[in-house]
Amino acid sequence: MNDVIRVLIVDDQALMRAGFRALLAAEDDLDVVAEAADGRQGLELARLHVPDVALVDVQMPVMTGIETTRRIAADPALAGVHVVILTNYGLDEYVFDALRAGAAGFLLKDTEPAELLQAVRIAARGDALLSPSVTRRLITEFAARPPDRRTAPGFETLTRRECEVAALVAHGLTNEEIAAHMVISPFTAKTHVSRAMTKLGARDRAQLVVFAYESGLVSPKGDRS
């Protein structure tokens, strides 16, 4: 039972919650531990159950999904909770702010069932839900903004290798692709990524991407895609 992924669903639409619950409950390795109809209740249930993954709607009454994400990310007792933002709108301002707040990634509500199940498992591993195509959209978003150098604390402590790895993560590369690019083992690549995240206080790869662009480590004009 230790391999069962515990999921919290936070959405103000009862029908949406029921659909997600039915889909997740049909899987042997997934367990819905609780449901919440607004962000405040979601935060309370996250503290009560400490799930592996929280599926959080971006727009809700009482407390938004972004504020819920921010409070989960700020609570040391919830460090192991990976928030996945649910949205109808794709990569909009809400989702961008949610990534800054500490979300592991985002999903469109019309995502195919198989993709949602895979996303929950990816998030539970601590990996970001940022495919290369999504990363390119993030880069476009950064490119459209005025310069905003908000250097993350600890940025100056990164080694040259860690800076290089963080830049490759920001371009959407997996650990295996980073290893091939740098001619190192996947384990070493993962270690560099983990150390960079720890030094920058990034909860996951999604935040590492945000920090990399905001700190000027990589530029949208240098997009490898």
XYZ file of C-alpha atoms in Angstrom:
225
model
C 0.000 0.000 0.000
C 3.005 2.253 0.339
C 2.982 2.745 -3.427
C -0.562 4.142 -3.479
C -0.662 7.816 -4.511
C -2.986 9.832 -2.282
C -4.899 12.564 -4.109
C -6.903 15.582 -2.927
C -9.421 17.130 -5.345
C -10.187 20.844 -4.933
C -12.825 22.180 -7.321
C -16.022 24.174 -6.798
C -17.922 22.142 -9.416
C -19.441 19.014 -7.872
C -19.779 17.299 -11.251
C -16.100 17.888 -12.019
C -15.061 16.504 -8.633
C -17.234 13.419 -9.169
C -15.693 12.816 -12.577
C -12.147 13.083 -11.285
C -12.939 10.851 -8.301
C -14.472 8.131 -10.489
C -11.502 8.196 -12.855
C -8.882 8.082 -10.105
C -10.701 5.531 -7.944
C -10.662 3.010 -10.800
C -6.848 2.836 -10.588
C -5.174 0.474 -8.105
C -2.323 2.851 -7.365
C -4.438 6.000 -6.851
C -6.621 6.887 -3.866
C -8.777 10.015 -3.467
C -8.435 10.905 0.216
C -10.715 13.963 0.216
C -12.629 16.519 -1.845
C -13.023 20.268 -1.292
C -15.411 22.772 -2.855
C -13.248 25.850 -2.321
C -9.642 26.821 -1.706
C -9.897 27.367 2.032
C -11.461 23.975 2.588
C -8.843 22.517 0.274
C -6.047 23.973 2.380
C -7.608 22.591 5.564
C -7.962 19.131 4.017
C -4.407 19.263 2.694
C -3.179 19.890 6.228
C -5.383 17.100 7.562
C -4.548 14.414 5.006
C -1.160 15.553 3.576
C -1.816 14.022 0.141
C 0.864 13.282 -2.431
C -0.953 15.283 -5.110
C -3.551 18.046 -4.902
C -5.607 18.735 -8.036
C -6.619 22.382 -7.572
C -8.979 24.432 -9.729
C -7.468 27.819 -10.534
C -10.647 29.857 -10.015
C -12.775 29.139 -6.940
C -14.828 31.027 -4.353
C -13.533 31.880 -0.857
C -9.877 31.293 -1.826
C -8.444 31.015 -5.342
C -6.386 28.103 -6.521
C -3.330 30.359 -6.707
C -3.640 31.450 -3.082
C -4.305 27.864 -2.046
C -1.162 26.794 -3.885
C 0.867 29.590 -2.309
C -0.203 28.607 1.198
C 0.464 24.934 0.608
C 3.926 25.765 -0.748
C 4.658 28.004 2.261
C 3.770 25.334 4.829
C 6.788 23.151 5.733
C 4.427 20.397 6.873
C 3.087 20.210 3.298
C 6.457 20.103 1.537
C 5.592 16.728 0.019
C 2.290 17.903 -1.481
C 2.549 18.461 -5.238
C -0.086 20.863 -6.556
C -1.425 20.445 -10.073
C -3.521 23.384 -11.253
C -6.692 22.632 -13.199
C -7.823 25.230 -15.715
C -10.154 25.715 -18.654
C -7.986 28.355 -20.244
C -4.557 26.955 -21.040
C -1.462 28.998 -20.264
C -2.981 32.219 -18.989
C -1.941 34.702 -16.313
C -3.512 32.545 -13.635
C -1.416 29.528 -14.492
C 1.773 31.565 -14.790
C 1.190 33.004 -11.304
C 0.390 29.529 -9.988
C 3.768 28.232 -11.161
C 5.413 31.128 -9.358
C 3.376 30.248 -6.271
C 4.731 26.708 -6.265
C 2.520 24.557 -8.487
C 4.121 21.500 -10.055
C 2.338 22.189 -13.312
C -1.098 22.459 -14.837
C -3.704 20.502 -16.728
C -6.578 21.543 -18.918
C -9.894 20.243 -17.624
C -10.601 18.634 -20.983
C -7.391 16.585 -20.793
C -7.798 13.005 -21.943
C -8.359 10.597 -19.002
C -5.163 8.656 -19.676
C -3.161 11.887 -19.702
C -4.645 13.015 -16.399
C -3.767 9.708 -14.762
C -0.229 9.935 -16.100
C 0.025 13.538 -14.895
C -0.941 12.572 -11.347
C 1.745 9.906 -11.311
C 4.335 12.300 -12.745
C 3.507 14.947 -10.149
C 3.693 12.394 -7.330
C 7.279 11.595 -8.383
C 8.160 15.240 -7.950
C 8.604 15.875 -11.672
C 7.146 18.948 -13.336
C 4.202 18.754 -15.702
C 6.036 20.827 -18.269
C 6.498 19.157 -21.599
C 8.764 20.840 -24.161
C 5.687 22.305 -25.881
C 4.426 23.772 -22.613
C 7.884 25.116 -21.849
C 7.932 26.871 -25.219
C 4.641 28.542 -24.322
C 6.140 29.627 -21.010
C 9.112 31.070 -22.892
C 6.754 32.986 -25.177
C 5.031 34.358 -22.090
C 8.362 35.512 -20.653
C 9.397 37.046 -23.972
C 6.217 39.144 -24.073
C 6.938 40.638 -20.642
C 9.225 43.537 -19.792
C 12.533 42.557 -18.153
C 11.908 41.378 -14.593
C 15.060 40.313 -12.849
C 13.938 38.763 -9.598
C 17.010 36.757 -8.735
C 16.149 33.862 -6.460
C 17.979 33.741 -3.117
C 20.821 31.240 -3.379
C 21.301 31.815 -7.100
C 24.891 32.978 -6.560
C 25.739 29.681 -4.829
C 25.043 27.582 -7.931
C 28.089 25.909 -9.437
C 28.806 26.192 -13.156
C 27.436 22.684 -13.664
C 24.301 23.451 -11.696
C 23.734 26.616 -13.730
C 24.113 24.623 -16.938
C 21.700 21.959 -15.745
C 19.147 24.564 -14.596
C 19.312 26.181 -18.033
C 18.690 22.835 -19.730
C 15.731 22.166 -17.438
C 14.396 25.586 -18.422
C 14.538 24.494 -22.060
C 12.350 21.490 -21.248
C 14.959 18.712 -21.223
C 14.442 15.590 -19.116
C 17.178 14.192 -16.861
C 18.015 11.619 -19.528
C 18.297 14.309 -22.213
C 20.415 16.473 -19.913
C 22.704 13.499 -19.266
C 23.153 12.883 -22.992
C 23.798 16.586 -23.666
C 26.400 16.913 -20.892
C 27.834 13.385 -21.348
C 27.127 12.399 -17.757
C 24.972 9.699 -16.196
C 21.251 10.273 -15.629
C 21.865 9.852 -11.885
C 24.474 12.637 -11.946
C 22.115 14.855 -13.947
C 19.354 14.221 -11.412
C 21.759 15.050 -8.583
C 22.705 18.378 -10.193
C 19.035 19.232 -10.717
C 18.197 18.352 -7.111
C 21.061 20.452 -5.757
C 20.077 23.436 -7.887
C 16.486 23.147 -6.680
C 17.612 22.911 -3.057
C 19.876 25.967 -3.300
C 17.158 28.043 -4.971
C 14.375 26.814 -2.715
C 12.472 25.439 -5.713
C 9.814 22.880 -4.806
C 10.068 21.187 -8.191
C 11.261 21.549 -11.772
C 8.428 23.913 -12.640
C 9.676 26.495 -10.163
C 13.240 25.899 -11.313
C 12.131 26.908 -14.831
C 10.555 30.106 -13.495
C 13.653 30.964 -11.441
C 15.951 30.317 -14.405
C 14.143 32.835 -16.604
C 13.475 35.425 -13.932
C 17.105 35.342 -12.807
C 18.340 35.796 -16.364
C 20.134 32.451 -16.388
C 18.554 31.811 -19.769
C 16.902 34.163 -22.208
C 13.723 33.574 -24.219
C 15.711 34.541 -27.308
C 17.925 31.566 -26.670
C 15.088 29.088 -26.878
C 16.443 25.806 -28.204
C 13.138 24.954 -29.834
